[in-house]
PDB file of C-alpha atoms in Angstrom:
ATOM      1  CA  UNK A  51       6.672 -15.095  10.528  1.00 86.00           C
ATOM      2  CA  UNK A  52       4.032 -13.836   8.092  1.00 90.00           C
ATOM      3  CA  UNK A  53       4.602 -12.506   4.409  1.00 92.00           C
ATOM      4  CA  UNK A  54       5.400  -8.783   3.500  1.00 93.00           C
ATOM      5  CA  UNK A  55       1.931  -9.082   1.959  1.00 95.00           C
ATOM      6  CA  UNK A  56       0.117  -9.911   4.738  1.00 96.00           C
ATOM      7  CA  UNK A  57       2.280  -7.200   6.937  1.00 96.00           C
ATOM      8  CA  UNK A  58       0.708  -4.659   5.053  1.00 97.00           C
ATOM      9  CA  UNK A  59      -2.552  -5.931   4.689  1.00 98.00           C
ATOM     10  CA  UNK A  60      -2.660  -5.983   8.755  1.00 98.00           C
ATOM     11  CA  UNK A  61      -1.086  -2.754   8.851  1.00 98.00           C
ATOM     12  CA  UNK A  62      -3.662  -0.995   6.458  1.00 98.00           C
ATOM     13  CA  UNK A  63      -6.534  -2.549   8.177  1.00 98.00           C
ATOM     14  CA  UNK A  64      -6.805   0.344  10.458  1.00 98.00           C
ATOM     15  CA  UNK A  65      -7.733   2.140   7.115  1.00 98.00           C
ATOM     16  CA  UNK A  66     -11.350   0.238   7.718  1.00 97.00           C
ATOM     17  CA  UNK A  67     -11.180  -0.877   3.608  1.00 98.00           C
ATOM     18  CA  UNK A  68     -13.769  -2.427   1.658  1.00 98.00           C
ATOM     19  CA  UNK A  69     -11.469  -3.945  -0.513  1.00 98.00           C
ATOM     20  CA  UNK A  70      -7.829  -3.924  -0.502  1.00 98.00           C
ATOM     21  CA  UNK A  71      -5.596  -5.883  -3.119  1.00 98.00           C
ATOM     22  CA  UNK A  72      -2.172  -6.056  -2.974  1.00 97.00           C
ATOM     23  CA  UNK A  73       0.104  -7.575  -5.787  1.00 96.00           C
ATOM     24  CA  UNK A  74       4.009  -8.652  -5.310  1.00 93.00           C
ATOM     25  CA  UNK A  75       5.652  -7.672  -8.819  1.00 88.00           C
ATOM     26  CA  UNK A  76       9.152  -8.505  -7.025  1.00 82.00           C
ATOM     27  CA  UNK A  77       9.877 -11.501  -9.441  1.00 67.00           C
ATOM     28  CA  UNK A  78       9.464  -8.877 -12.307  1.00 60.00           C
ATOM     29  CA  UNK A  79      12.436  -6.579 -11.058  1.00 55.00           C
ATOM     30  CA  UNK A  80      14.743  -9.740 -10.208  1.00 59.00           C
ATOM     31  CA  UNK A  81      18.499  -7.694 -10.572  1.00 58.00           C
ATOM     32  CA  UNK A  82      17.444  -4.816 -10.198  1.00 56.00           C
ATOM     33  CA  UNK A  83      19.733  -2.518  -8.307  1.00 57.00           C
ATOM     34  CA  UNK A  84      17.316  -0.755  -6.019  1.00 52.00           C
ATOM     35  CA  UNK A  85      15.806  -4.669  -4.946  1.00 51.00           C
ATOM     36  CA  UNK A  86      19.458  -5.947  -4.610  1.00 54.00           C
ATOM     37  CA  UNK A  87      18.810  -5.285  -0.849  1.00 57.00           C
ATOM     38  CA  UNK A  88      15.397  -7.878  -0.690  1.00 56.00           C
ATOM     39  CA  UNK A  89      13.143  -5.004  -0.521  1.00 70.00           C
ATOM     40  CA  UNK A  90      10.070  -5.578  -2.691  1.00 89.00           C
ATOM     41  CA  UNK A  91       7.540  -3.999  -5.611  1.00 91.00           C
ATOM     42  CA  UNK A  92       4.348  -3.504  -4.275  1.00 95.00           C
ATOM     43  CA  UNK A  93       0.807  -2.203  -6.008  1.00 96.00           C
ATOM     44  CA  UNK A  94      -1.862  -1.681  -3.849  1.00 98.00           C
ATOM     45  CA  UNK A  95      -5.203  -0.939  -4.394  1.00 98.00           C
ATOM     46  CA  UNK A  96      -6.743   0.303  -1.253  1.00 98.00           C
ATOM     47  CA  UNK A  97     -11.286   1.724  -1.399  1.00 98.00           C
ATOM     48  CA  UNK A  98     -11.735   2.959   1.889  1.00 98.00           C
ATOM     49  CA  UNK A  99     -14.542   5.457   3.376  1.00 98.00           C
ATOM     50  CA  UNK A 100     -12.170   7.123   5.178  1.00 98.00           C
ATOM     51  CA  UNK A 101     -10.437   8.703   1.867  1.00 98.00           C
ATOM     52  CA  UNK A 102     -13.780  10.757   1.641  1.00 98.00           C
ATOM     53  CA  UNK A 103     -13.514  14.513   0.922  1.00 98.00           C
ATOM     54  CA  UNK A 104      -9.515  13.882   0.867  1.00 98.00           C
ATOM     55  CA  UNK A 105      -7.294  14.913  -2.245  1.00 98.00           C
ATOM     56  CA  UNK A 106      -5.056  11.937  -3.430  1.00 97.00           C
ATOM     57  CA  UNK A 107      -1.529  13.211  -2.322  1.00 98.00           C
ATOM     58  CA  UNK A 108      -3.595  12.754   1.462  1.00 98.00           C
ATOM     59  CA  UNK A 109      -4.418   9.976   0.815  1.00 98.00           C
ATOM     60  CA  UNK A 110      -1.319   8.708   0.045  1.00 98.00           C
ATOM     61  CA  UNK A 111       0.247  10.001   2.736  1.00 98.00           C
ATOM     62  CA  UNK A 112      -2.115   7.912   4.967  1.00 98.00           C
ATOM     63  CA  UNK A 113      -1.222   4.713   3.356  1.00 98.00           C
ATOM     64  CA  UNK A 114       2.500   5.502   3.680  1.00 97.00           C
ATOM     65  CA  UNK A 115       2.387   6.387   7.496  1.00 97.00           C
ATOM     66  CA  UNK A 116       1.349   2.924   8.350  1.00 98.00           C
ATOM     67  CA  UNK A 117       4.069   1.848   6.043  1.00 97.00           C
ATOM     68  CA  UNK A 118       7.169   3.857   6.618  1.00 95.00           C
ATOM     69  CA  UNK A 119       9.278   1.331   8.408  1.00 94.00           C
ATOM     70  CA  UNK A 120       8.984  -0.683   5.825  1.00 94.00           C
ATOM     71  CA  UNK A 121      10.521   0.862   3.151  1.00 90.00           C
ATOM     72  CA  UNK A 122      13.404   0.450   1.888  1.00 83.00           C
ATOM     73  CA  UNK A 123      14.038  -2.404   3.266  1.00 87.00           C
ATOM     74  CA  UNK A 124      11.216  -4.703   3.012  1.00 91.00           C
ATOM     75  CA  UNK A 125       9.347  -2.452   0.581  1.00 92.00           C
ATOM     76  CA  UNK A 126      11.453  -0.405  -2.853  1.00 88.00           C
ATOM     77  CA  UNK A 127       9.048   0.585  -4.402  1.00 91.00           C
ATOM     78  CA  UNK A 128       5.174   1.266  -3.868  1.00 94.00           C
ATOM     79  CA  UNK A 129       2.021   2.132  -6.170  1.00 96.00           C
ATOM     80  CA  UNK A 130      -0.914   3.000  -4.586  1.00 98.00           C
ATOM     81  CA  UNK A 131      -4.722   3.635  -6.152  1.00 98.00           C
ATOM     82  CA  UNK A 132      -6.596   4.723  -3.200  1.00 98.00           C
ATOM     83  CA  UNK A 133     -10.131   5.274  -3.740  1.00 98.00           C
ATOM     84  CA  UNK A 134     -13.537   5.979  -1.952  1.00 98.00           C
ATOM     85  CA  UNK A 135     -16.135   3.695  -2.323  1.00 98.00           C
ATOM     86  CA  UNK A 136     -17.763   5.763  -5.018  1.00 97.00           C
ATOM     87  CA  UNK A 137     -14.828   6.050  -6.718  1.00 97.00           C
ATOM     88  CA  UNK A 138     -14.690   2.300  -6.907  1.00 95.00           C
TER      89      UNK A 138
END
C-alpha cells in the first residue's frame, strides 16, 4: 500500500509537472475536528506547462479532478500553488 503522498503524486503525474512538492502538515492539526476522520492537510505545489494561458480557479479545478475521491476522507484539507513554468 503506498502513502497518501505518493497517491497524489501518481495521480497528478498526468499533469506532465516539472516540479511538484507536496508537504503532509497532518501532525500540525492532530485533534482537530475536521481530521478526526484520518483525512489529511495537504500543500501542494504543482509548475506544470499545461497551466499555460489558464486563470488559477482552472487550474485548480484540474488538480482537484484527479483528486476528488480523495477528499474527505483521505484528504481535509488542500492548498494548492499551481504555476507555469514562467511563473516558477
Amino acid at each position: 500500500m503506498i502513502s497518501i503522498t505518493e497517491e497524489i503524486r501518481l495521480r497528478l503525474a498526468v499533469l506532465e509537472p516539472e516540479n511538484l512538492d507536496i508537504f503532509d502538515d497532518s501532525s500540525a492539526h492532530a485533534g482537530h475536528a475536521g481530521a478526526a476522520n484520518g483525512g489529511g492537510h495537504f500543500e501542494v505545489t504543482i509548475v506544470s506547462p499545461v497551466f499555460a494561458g489558464k486563470k488559477s480557479l482552472q487550474r485548480h479545478r484540474m488538480v482537484y479532478q484527479y483528486l476528488a475521491d480523495l477528499i474527505p476522507t483521505q484528504i481535509h484539507a488542500l492548498s494548492i500553488r499551481a504555476l507555469t513554468p514562467d511563473e516558477f
